[in-house]
Amino acid sequence: MGLTEDRERFREVGESRREDLAEFISRGDLGGSDAERIRIPIKVVDLPAFEYDQRAAGGVGQGGDGQPQPGQPVEPEPDDGDEAGDPGEEGGDHEYYEMDPEEFARELDEALGLDLEPKGKRVVEEVEGDFTDTARAGPRGTLDVDEFFKRGLKRHLATDFDEAYVREGLFVDGADVDDVFAWARGKGIPVSRAWIADAAATLEDERGEPVAALDRWESFDALDAELDREPVTHRIRREGLESVPFRREDERFRHPEVIEKRERNVVVINVRDASGSMRETKRELVERVFTPMDWYLTGKYDAAEFRYVVHDAEAWEVDREEFFGVQSGGGTRISSAYDLAEEILEEYPYSEWNRYVFAAGDSENAGSDTTNNVIPTMESIDANLQAYVETQPGDGAANARHADEVEEAFGDADDVAVARVTEPDDVTDAIYEILSTESAEGADAGGAARRTDGGGSR
């Protein structure tokens, strides 16, 4: 079966596909995958196919010539290799569907109902967009003619006035230039005193008498009662617009909009307790939680970097291959790992990176280290999300208090999650608990309802 057929088959199985994914995360062989390709086993049921071979001599009966006689019992002949055995002893055959982290993230979103939308952080490129920005200087060829005209027209409309109406004020009995200027400005007409003085001089030349002697109106109130000034827009519609008084300051030049392309990037600090109490079963539970989350975040972000820290009473950085296997015989001081994580995060400014700190262990810690040291350090770390996963099979230990103390300190904070895993079946609940805390819609009613019966609920 080719890759295309595998892909189509995997898509057709619907709900069983999600069950396969959840079972793979909880109990499958995670080592069969790597950071770029995840191999999900698909359960295969092969139905028997019956074929009739005309070349076969005789039948299956007991007749003398190979022909069955009526009433004779049929006794099948055993095939070579048939062996006695109880039904179901053999493991089922599997096919594998390979997916990249992007597809894994989509499948996990669908399977668990997650809704994580990564944030763009680091500016990786500035590109030129459409010519939508303007500036007061630029090449003549980029002059925004429309904007130039609009600015000039706006000024024209703001400074124009009904000249005939203002000139009529000079015909008020006894009014001089100052009286007309005060009357016009009182009505909000944008006319200058010099313009009124020029108009008065023209009238005096035409009539041969001073404007104070013109007495068409006995008062300004009488003039206003008879005449209305015409709005400039009405006059433009009637007479048209002969010219617009453009000025140099009206010029605007088009420039392309500068668009910042931000990379959705993330750094994940994975922290694990490597002290003597972290036996193989506990370490396996850590791997089952952290590995799918690494795949998921790799698929969600454009760029993802992972750093791995292990600790007993002291902390040190390791590579991924060492992370899940290393064990020491020392005691436990979890704060040493957070001190190192905080130091590593200095390489990834929060303004440019999405940051996650995921820690796991059996919740055993030295003395009051959690209260006095770990919690204050967690509070000082700027991160999208911090999480602690308690891996404590069985009834746990009396001094396994770290998860409880972190939970009590941060309550329902939207950037701190606590999950508990006692067996592989709790793994998907723990992953949901952690990732849904970061998700904008991860705490909806449906998501909360499906967590009520799992060991991973907060």
Short mmCIF file of C-alpha atoms in Angstrom, two decimals:
data_model
loop_
_atom_site.label_atom_id
_atom_site.label_comp_id
_atom_site.label_asym_id
_atom_site.label_seq_id
_atom_site.Cartn_x
_atom_site.Cartn_y
_atom_site.Cartn_z
CA MET A 1 0.00 0.00 0.00
CA GLY A 2 1.50 3.33 -1.04
CA LEU A 3 1.67 6.57 0.93
CA THR A 4 -1.35 8.04 -0.86
CA GLU A 5 -3.47 4.99 -0.08
CA ASP A 6 -2.24 5.04 3.53
CA ARG A 7 -3.22 8.68 3.85
CA GLU A 8 -6.68 8.11 2.40
CA ARG A 9 -7.24 5.04 4.55
CA PHE A 10 -6.22 6.97 7.66
CA ARG A 11 -8.63 9.77 6.84
CA GLU A 12 -11.52 7.38 6.28
CA VAL A 13 -11.37 5.71 9.67
CA GLY A 14 -12.82 8.83 11.37
CA GLU A 15 -13.36 8.33 15.07
CA SER A 16 -11.17 5.23 15.20
CA ARG A 17 -8.30 7.38 13.92
CA ARG A 18 -8.54 9.54 17.03
CA GLU A 19 -8.70 6.44 19.19
CA ASP A 20 -5.57 5.12 17.48
CA LEU A 21 -3.85 8.45 18.12
CA ALA A 22 -4.83 8.53 21.81
CA GLU A 23 -3.79 4.89 22.29
CA PHE A 24 -0.48 5.57 20.55
CA ILE A 25 0.24 8.51 22.86
CA SER A 26 -0.70 6.53 25.97
CA ARG A 27 0.83 3.14 25.21
CA GLY A 28 2.50 3.11 21.79
CA ASP A 29 6.15 2.93 20.84
CA LEU A 30 7.18 6.59 20.81
CA GLY A 31 10.69 5.57 19.83
CA GLY A 32 9.50 4.62 16.36
CA SER A 33 9.04 8.31 15.53
CA ASP A 34 11.35 11.29 15.42
CA ALA A 35 11.11 15.07 15.48
CA GLU A 36 10.09 15.27 11.81
CA ARG A 37 8.01 12.13 11.21
CA ILE A 38 5.49 10.60 13.57
CA ARG A 39 4.43 7.00 12.86
CA ILE A 40 0.92 6.21 14.08
CA PRO A 41 -0.11 2.53 13.99
CA ILE A 42 -3.46 1.80 12.34
CA LYS A 43 -5.34 -1.31 13.37
CA VAL A 44 -6.00 -3.55 10.38
CA VAL A 45 -8.69 -6.22 10.11
CA ASP A 46 -8.22 -8.51 7.10
CA LEU A 47 -11.41 -10.31 6.10
CA PRO A 48 -11.01 -13.82 4.60
CA ALA A 49 -11.37 -14.17 0.83
CA PHE A 50 -12.71 -17.41 -0.64
CA GLU A 51 -11.51 -18.62 -4.02
CA TYR A 52 -12.60 -21.60 -6.08
CA ASP A 53 -9.85 -23.39 -7.96
CA GLN A 54 -11.24 -25.46 -10.82
CA ARG A 55 -7.94 -27.26 -11.15
CA ALA A 56 -8.32 -28.92 -7.76
CA ALA A 57 -9.24 -32.57 -8.11
CA GLY A 58 -12.18 -33.83 -6.18
CA GLY A 59 -13.92 -32.28 -3.25
CA VAL A 60 -13.73 -32.29 0.47
CA GLY A 61 -16.10 -35.22 1.07
CA GLN A 62 -15.25 -38.83 1.78
CA GLY A 63 -16.69 -40.40 -1.44
CA GLY A 64 -14.76 -43.17 -3.06
CA ASP A 65 -13.77 -41.15 -6.09
CA GLY A 66 -13.38 -37.94 -4.22
CA GLN A 67 -17.04 -37.00 -4.54
CA PRO A 68 -18.99 -36.44 -1.34
CA GLN A 69 -21.96 -38.67 -0.55
CA PRO A 70 -25.16 -37.27 0.91
CA GLY A 71 -25.05 -37.19 4.68
CA GLN A 72 -21.30 -37.61 4.92
CA PRO A 73 -19.61 -35.24 7.46
CA VAL A 74 -17.08 -32.78 6.15
CA GLU A 75 -13.67 -33.03 7.78
CA PRO A 76 -11.29 -30.24 6.85
CA GLU A 77 -7.70 -31.21 6.26
CA PRO A 78 -5.26 -29.36 8.45
CA ASP A 79 -2.82 -27.02 6.72
CA ASP A 80 0.84 -27.26 7.35
CA GLY A 81 1.84 -25.00 10.16
CA ASP A 82 -1.48 -25.08 12.02
CA GLU A 83 -0.76 -25.19 15.70
CA ALA A 84 -2.93 -25.44 18.72
CA GLY A 85 -3.48 -22.21 20.54
CA ASP A 86 -6.04 -20.07 22.29
CA PRO A 87 -7.87 -17.43 20.26
CA GLY A 88 -6.39 -13.95 20.57
CA GLU A 89 -2.92 -14.97 21.59
CA GLU A 90 -1.34 -13.43 18.49
CA GLY A 91 -0.93 -9.65 18.32
CA GLY A 92 -2.88 -7.87 15.57
CA ASP A 93 -1.18 -6.73 12.41
CA HIS A 94 -0.65 -2.98 12.01
CA GLU A 95 -0.03 -0.58 9.26
CA TYR A 96 1.60 2.77 9.99
CA TYR A 97 0.50 6.18 8.90
CA GLU A 98 3.28 8.77 8.85
CA MET A 99 2.54 12.40 9.52
CA ASP A 100 4.63 15.51 10.00
CA PRO A 101 4.30 17.66 13.15
CA GLU A 102 1.88 20.07 11.43
CA GLU A 103 -0.55 17.27 10.69
CA PHE A 104 -0.02 15.75 14.13
CA ALA A 105 -0.97 19.10 15.68
CA ARG A 106 -4.15 19.26 13.60
CA GLU A 107 -5.08 15.69 14.53
CA LEU A 108 -4.43 16.34 18.24
CA ASP A 109 -6.52 19.52 18.07
CA GLU A 110 -9.37 17.48 16.65
CA ALA A 111 -8.92 14.56 19.01
CA LEU A 112 -8.73 16.63 22.22
CA GLY A 113 -10.72 19.70 21.19
CA LEU A 114 -7.77 22.09 21.54
CA ASP A 115 -7.72 25.58 20.07
CA LEU A 116 -4.21 26.95 20.47
CA GLU A 117 -3.49 29.97 18.25
CA PRO A 118 0.23 30.82 18.36
CA LYS A 119 1.26 34.46 18.60
CA GLY A 120 3.72 36.05 16.20
CA LYS A 121 6.66 37.46 18.12
CA ARG A 122 10.01 38.06 16.44
CA VAL A 123 10.11 40.38 13.41
CA VAL A 124 11.93 38.43 10.73
CA GLU A 125 11.26 40.63 7.71
CA GLU A 126 9.87 44.01 6.67
CA VAL A 127 8.18 44.04 3.29
CA GLU A 128 6.60 46.75 1.18
CA GLY A 129 2.86 46.55 0.80
CA ASP A 130 0.42 48.67 -1.17
CA PHE A 131 1.03 52.40 -1.69
CA THR A 132 -1.32 53.35 1.13
CA ASP A 133 0.99 55.56 3.25
CA THR A 134 1.70 59.20 2.39
CA ALA A 135 4.47 61.64 3.28
CA ARG A 136 5.13 65.33 2.62
CA ALA A 137 8.15 64.60 0.46
CA GLY A 138 8.99 62.17 -2.27
CA PRO A 139 9.59 61.74 -6.00
CA ARG A 140 7.26 63.80 -8.19
CA GLY A 141 6.03 60.64 -9.85
CA THR A 142 4.49 59.47 -6.56
CA LEU A 143 2.46 62.66 -5.97
CA ASP A 144 -1.00 61.68 -4.75
CA VAL A 145 -3.05 63.91 -7.07
CA ASP A 146 -6.36 63.02 -5.45
CA GLU A 147 -5.10 63.92 -1.98
CA PHE A 148 -3.51 67.10 -3.35
CA PHE A 149 -6.82 68.20 -4.86
CA LYS A 150 -8.83 67.29 -1.76
CA ARG A 151 -6.60 69.38 0.49
CA GLY A 152 -6.78 72.39 -1.80
CA LEU A 153 -10.56 72.08 -2.16
CA LYS A 154 -10.97 71.76 1.59
CA ARG A 155 -9.09 75.00 2.10
CA HIS A 156 -11.15 76.68 -0.60
CA LEU A 157 -14.39 75.64 1.06
CA ALA A 158 -13.12 76.82 4.44
CA THR A 159 -12.09 80.28 3.23
CA ASP A 160 -14.75 81.06 0.62
CA PHE A 161 -17.79 83.18 1.50
CA ASP A 162 -20.79 84.87 -0.11
CA GLU A 163 -19.21 88.11 -1.30
CA ALA A 164 -22.50 89.71 -2.40
CA TYR A 165 -24.00 89.11 1.04
CA VAL A 166 -21.04 90.73 2.87
CA ARG A 167 -20.98 93.63 0.43
CA GLU A 168 -24.63 94.28 1.26
CA GLY A 169 -23.57 95.13 4.81
CA LEU A 170 -21.97 98.30 3.45
CA PHE A 171 -25.50 99.52 2.58
CA VAL A 172 -26.63 99.57 6.21
CA ASP A 173 -27.43 103.15 7.27
CA GLY A 174 -24.46 104.73 9.05
CA ALA A 175 -22.24 101.56 8.92
CA ASP A 176 -18.55 101.91 8.16
CA VAL A 177 -15.86 99.31 7.35
CA ASP A 178 -15.29 98.40 11.02
CA ASP A 179 -19.01 97.95 11.63
CA VAL A 180 -19.36 95.61 8.66
CA PHE A 181 -16.26 93.63 9.66
CA ALA A 182 -17.58 93.13 13.21
CA TRP A 183 -21.00 92.04 11.88
CA ALA A 184 -19.52 89.55 9.39
CA ARG A 185 -17.11 87.97 11.87
CA GLY A 186 -19.92 87.71 14.39
CA LYS A 187 -21.72 85.51 11.88
CA GLY A 188 -18.65 83.31 11.35
CA ILE A 189 -17.93 84.59 7.84
CA PRO A 190 -14.18 84.13 7.02
CA VAL A 191 -13.69 87.61 5.53
CA SER A 192 -10.78 89.95 6.19
CA ARG A 193 -11.07 93.63 7.05
CA ALA A 194 -8.89 94.44 4.02
CA TRP A 195 -11.40 92.79 1.69
CA ILE A 196 -14.26 94.88 3.19
CA ALA A 197 -12.15 98.04 2.90
CA ASP A 198 -11.45 97.30 -0.79
CA ALA A 199 -15.17 96.70 -1.38
CA ALA A 200 -16.05 99.99 0.36
CA ALA A 201 -13.51 101.90 -1.73
CA THR A 202 -14.97 100.44 -4.94
CA LEU A 203 -18.51 101.47 -3.92
CA GLU A 204 -17.36 105.00 -3.05
CA ASP A 205 -15.75 105.33 -6.47
CA GLU A 206 -18.85 104.05 -8.22
CA ARG A 207 -21.35 106.24 -6.28
CA GLY A 208 -19.24 109.24 -5.45
CA GLU A 209 -20.20 109.24 -1.78
CA PRO A 210 -18.89 107.58 1.43
CA VAL A 211 -20.33 104.18 2.37
CA ALA A 212 -21.69 105.61 5.63
CA ALA A 213 -24.16 107.55 3.54
CA LEU A 214 -25.59 104.44 1.85
CA ASP A 215 -28.88 103.63 3.52
CA ARG A 216 -30.55 100.65 1.81
CA TRP A 217 -30.97 98.97 5.21
CA GLU A 218 -31.84 100.77 8.39
CA SER A 219 -29.91 98.15 10.46
CA PHE A 220 -28.03 94.85 10.23
CA ASP A 221 -31.06 93.12 11.77
CA ALA A 222 -33.24 94.44 8.97
CA LEU A 223 -30.71 93.11 6.42
CA ASP A 224 -30.65 89.66 8.06
CA ALA A 225 -34.43 89.54 8.12
CA GLU A 226 -34.58 89.94 4.37
CA LEU A 227 -31.47 88.20 3.05
CA ASP A 228 -29.86 84.79 3.61
CA ARG A 229 -26.27 84.10 2.72
CA GLU A 230 -25.78 81.35 0.20
CA PRO A 231 -23.64 78.34 1.24
CA VAL A 232 -20.50 77.95 -0.82
CA THR A 233 -21.47 74.42 -1.88
CA HIS A 234 -24.69 75.71 -3.44
CA ARG A 235 -22.79 78.37 -5.33
CA ILE A 236 -20.26 75.81 -6.64
CA ARG A 237 -23.09 73.59 -7.87
CA ARG A 238 -24.70 76.53 -9.66
CA GLU A 239 -21.67 78.29 -11.08
CA GLY A 240 -19.06 75.55 -11.07
CA LEU A 241 -15.52 75.79 -9.78
CA GLU A 242 -13.11 77.86 -11.81
CA SER A 243 -10.00 77.17 -9.78
CA VAL A 244 -8.72 75.67 -6.55
CA PRO A 245 -6.01 77.55 -4.63
CA PHE A 246 -3.31 74.87 -4.30
CA ARG A 247 -0.37 75.34 -1.99
CA ARG A 248 2.92 73.51 -1.61
CA GLU A 249 1.94 72.22 1.83
CA ASP A 250 -1.01 70.41 0.24
CA GLU A 251 1.32 68.01 -1.57
CA ARG A 252 1.35 64.40 -0.40
CA PHE A 253 3.49 61.66 -1.91
CA ARG A 254 2.52 58.01 -1.89
CA HIS A 255 4.78 55.48 -0.18
CA PRO A 256 4.37 51.73 0.18
CA GLU A 257 3.12 50.56 3.53
CA VAL A 258 5.84 48.83 5.54
CA ILE A 259 4.55 45.48 6.78
CA GLU A 260 6.32 43.60 9.55
CA LYS A 261 6.29 39.85 9.09
CA ARG A 262 6.45 38.22 12.49
CA GLU A 263 7.58 34.67 12.98
CA ARG A 264 5.51 32.46 15.25
CA ASN A 265 8.42 31.13 17.25
CA VAL A 266 8.67 29.32 20.55
CA VAL A 267 11.27 28.09 22.99
CA VAL A 268 10.33 25.20 25.26
CA ILE A 269 12.33 24.42 28.40
CA ASN A 270 11.63 20.82 29.38
CA VAL A 271 12.64 20.06 32.98
CA ARG A 272 12.78 16.58 34.53
CA ASP A 273 13.59 15.22 37.95
CA ALA A 274 16.51 12.78 37.61
CA SER A 275 16.89 11.95 41.29
CA GLY A 276 17.04 8.42 42.69
CA SER A 277 13.28 8.22 43.28
CA MET A 278 12.52 8.65 39.56
CA ARG A 279 12.36 4.99 38.54
CA GLU A 280 11.80 3.73 35.01
CA THR A 281 7.99 3.77 35.23
CA LYS A 282 7.97 7.43 36.26
CA ARG A 283 10.46 8.38 33.55
CA GLU A 284 8.32 6.64 30.92
CA LEU A 285 5.27 8.66 31.98
CA VAL A 286 7.30 11.87 31.60
CA GLU A 287 8.29 10.82 28.09
CA ARG A 288 4.70 10.00 27.17
CA VAL A 289 3.57 13.51 28.17
CA PHE A 290 6.49 15.59 26.92
CA THR A 291 7.17 13.92 23.56
CA PRO A 292 3.69 14.50 22.03
CA MET A 293 3.72 18.09 23.35
CA ASP A 294 7.07 18.67 21.64
CA TRP A 295 5.61 17.35 18.38
CA TYR A 296 2.47 19.43 18.83
CA LEU A 297 4.31 22.71 19.44
CA THR A 298 6.70 21.99 16.57
CA GLY A 299 3.67 21.67 14.32
CA LYS A 300 1.96 24.78 15.66
CA TYR A 301 4.88 27.22 15.43
CA ASP A 302 6.97 28.39 12.48
CA ALA A 303 10.14 27.83 14.50
CA ALA A 304 10.51 25.83 17.70
CA GLU A 305 13.58 25.37 19.88
CA PHE A 306 13.75 22.87 22.74
CA ARG A 307 16.12 22.93 25.69
CA TYR A 308 16.33 20.06 28.16
CA VAL A 309 17.22 20.38 31.84
CA VAL A 310 17.50 17.56 34.38
CA HIS A 311 18.13 17.87 38.08
CA ASP A 312 18.62 16.11 41.34
CA ALA A 313 19.90 18.49 44.03
CA GLU A 314 21.70 20.34 41.20
CA ALA A 315 20.61 21.01 37.61
CA TRP A 316 22.38 20.59 34.30
CA GLU A 317 21.46 20.78 30.63
CA VAL A 318 21.38 17.68 28.42
CA ASP A 319 20.36 16.81 24.87
CA ARG A 320 17.06 15.14 24.01
CA GLU A 321 18.54 11.63 23.82
CA GLU A 322 19.77 11.86 27.42
CA PHE A 323 16.75 13.65 28.81
CA PHE A 324 14.38 10.73 29.33
CA GLY A 325 16.96 8.16 30.38
CA VAL A 326 19.44 9.82 32.72
CA GLN A 327 19.12 9.01 36.43
CA SER A 328 21.21 9.89 39.43
CA GLY A 329 21.23 8.69 42.98
CA GLY A 330 21.09 12.12 44.53
CA GLY A 331 18.39 14.02 46.37
CA THR A 332 15.96 16.54 44.95
CA ARG A 333 16.03 20.34 44.83
CA ILE A 334 13.65 21.48 42.09
CA SER A 335 14.60 25.15 42.39
CA SER A 336 18.01 24.39 40.90
CA ALA A 337 16.29 23.52 37.60
CA TYR A 338 14.21 26.71 37.60
CA ASP A 339 17.31 28.80 38.27
CA LEU A 340 18.96 27.21 35.21
CA ALA A 341 15.77 27.58 33.12
CA GLU A 342 15.63 31.29 33.99
CA GLU A 343 19.25 31.64 32.92
CA ILE A 344 18.60 29.87 29.60
CA LEU A 345 15.55 32.06 28.90
CA GLU A 346 17.78 35.14 28.93
CA GLU A 347 18.83 34.00 25.45
CA TYR A 348 15.20 34.26 24.31
CA PRO A 349 13.72 37.71 25.10
CA TYR A 350 10.01 37.47 25.88
CA SER A 351 9.33 40.34 23.49
CA GLU A 352 10.63 38.19 20.63
CA TRP A 353 9.83 34.63 21.72
CA ASN A 354 6.86 32.65 22.94
CA ARG A 355 8.16 30.82 26.01
CA TYR A 356 7.05 27.63 27.74
CA VAL A 357 8.51 25.96 30.84
CA PHE A 358 7.34 22.38 31.35
CA ALA A 359 8.59 20.47 34.40
CA ALA A 360 7.88 16.91 35.53
CA GLY A 361 8.74 14.68 38.45
CA ASP A 362 7.24 12.70 41.31
CA SER A 363 6.49 15.85 43.38
CA GLU A 364 9.14 15.02 45.96
CA ASN A 365 11.25 18.04 46.90
CA ALA A 366 13.63 19.04 49.64
CA GLY A 367 12.14 20.79 52.67
CA SER A 368 10.49 24.13 51.88
CA ASP A 369 12.25 24.52 48.52
CA THR A 370 8.96 24.73 46.61
CA THR A 371 7.48 27.51 48.74
CA ASN A 372 10.66 29.50 49.37
CA ASN A 373 12.37 29.16 45.99
CA VAL A 374 10.45 27.49 43.15
CA ILE A 375 7.22 29.48 43.37
CA PRO A 376 8.95 32.91 43.57
CA THR A 377 11.08 31.96 40.55
CA MET A 378 8.01 30.84 38.59
CA GLU A 379 6.38 34.17 39.40
CA SER A 380 9.40 36.05 38.08
CA ILE A 381 9.57 34.16 34.77
CA ASP A 382 7.74 35.77 31.84
CA ALA A 383 6.21 32.87 29.93
CA ASN A 384 3.14 32.02 27.92
CA LEU A 385 2.68 28.95 30.05
CA GLN A 386 4.39 27.05 32.86
CA ALA A 387 3.32 23.55 33.78
CA TYR A 388 4.20 20.86 36.28
CA VAL A 389 3.38 17.19 35.63
CA GLU A 390 3.37 14.90 38.62
CA THR A 391 4.25 11.31 37.66
CA GLN A 392 3.52 9.28 40.77
CA PRO A 393 2.15 5.77 40.11
CA GLY A 394 0.13 4.18 42.88
CA ASP A 395 -0.67 5.98 46.08
CA GLY A 396 2.42 8.19 45.91
CA ALA A 397 4.69 9.21 48.73
CA ALA A 398 3.89 11.14 51.87
CA ASN A 399 6.38 13.89 51.05
CA ALA A 400 5.23 14.29 47.42
CA ARG A 401 3.83 17.80 47.96
CA HIS A 402 5.35 19.87 45.15
CA ALA A 403 2.36 19.70 42.72
CA ASP A 404 -0.10 20.49 45.53
CA GLU A 405 1.92 23.50 46.67
CA VAL A 406 2.25 24.89 43.14
CA GLU A 407 -1.47 24.42 42.60
CA GLU A 408 -2.31 26.15 45.87
CA ALA A 409 -0.02 29.07 45.03
CA PHE A 410 -1.31 29.75 41.53
CA GLY A 411 -4.93 28.59 41.80
CA ASP A 412 -6.72 29.03 38.47
CA ALA A 413 -4.04 31.23 36.89
CA ASP A 414 -4.28 31.16 33.11
CA ASP A 415 -0.52 30.76 32.65
CA VAL A 416 0.21 27.92 35.09
CA ALA A 417 -1.07 24.34 34.79
CA VAL A 418 -0.71 21.33 37.06
CA ALA A 419 -1.44 17.80 35.85
CA ARG A 420 -1.15 14.40 37.50
CA VAL A 421 -0.33 11.13 35.76
CA THR A 422 -0.52 7.85 37.63
CA GLU A 423 -0.77 5.51 34.62
CA PRO A 424 -0.55 5.70 30.80
CA ASP A 425 -4.31 6.21 30.48
CA ASP A 426 -3.90 9.60 32.21
CA VAL A 427 -1.49 10.92 29.59
CA THR A 428 -3.96 12.44 27.12
CA ASP A 429 -5.83 14.09 30.01
CA ALA A 430 -2.58 15.64 31.19
CA ILE A 431 -1.72 16.90 27.71
CA TYR A 432 -5.17 18.42 27.39
CA GLU A 433 -4.90 20.04 30.82
CA ILE A 434 -1.61 21.70 29.93
CA LEU A 435 -2.26 22.80 26.37
CA SER A 436 -5.85 23.93 26.96
CA THR A 437 -4.60 26.32 29.65
CA GLU A 438 -2.74 28.23 26.93
CA SER A 439 -5.63 27.92 24.46
CA ALA A 440 -8.07 30.83 24.28
CA GLU A 441 -11.05 28.48 24.29
CA GLY A 442 -9.53 25.50 26.01
CA ALA A 443 -11.60 25.80 29.19
CA ASP A 444 -15.04 25.62 27.63
CA ALA A 445 -17.80 23.60 29.20
CA GLY A 446 -17.32 20.60 26.94
CA GLY A 447 -13.61 20.42 27.65
CA ALA A 448 -14.20 20.67 31.38
CA ALA A 449 -16.79 17.93 31.28
CA ARG A 450 -14.49 15.40 29.62
CA ARG A 451 -11.83 15.91 32.28
CA THR A 452 -14.00 15.05 35.28
CA ASP A 453 -13.15 11.35 35.38
CA GLY A 454 -9.40 11.46 34.66
CA GLY A 455 -6.41 11.52 36.92
CA GLY A 456 -5.10 14.54 35.06
CA SER A 457 -7.73 17.02 36.21
CA ARG A 458 -6.51 19.96 38.17
#
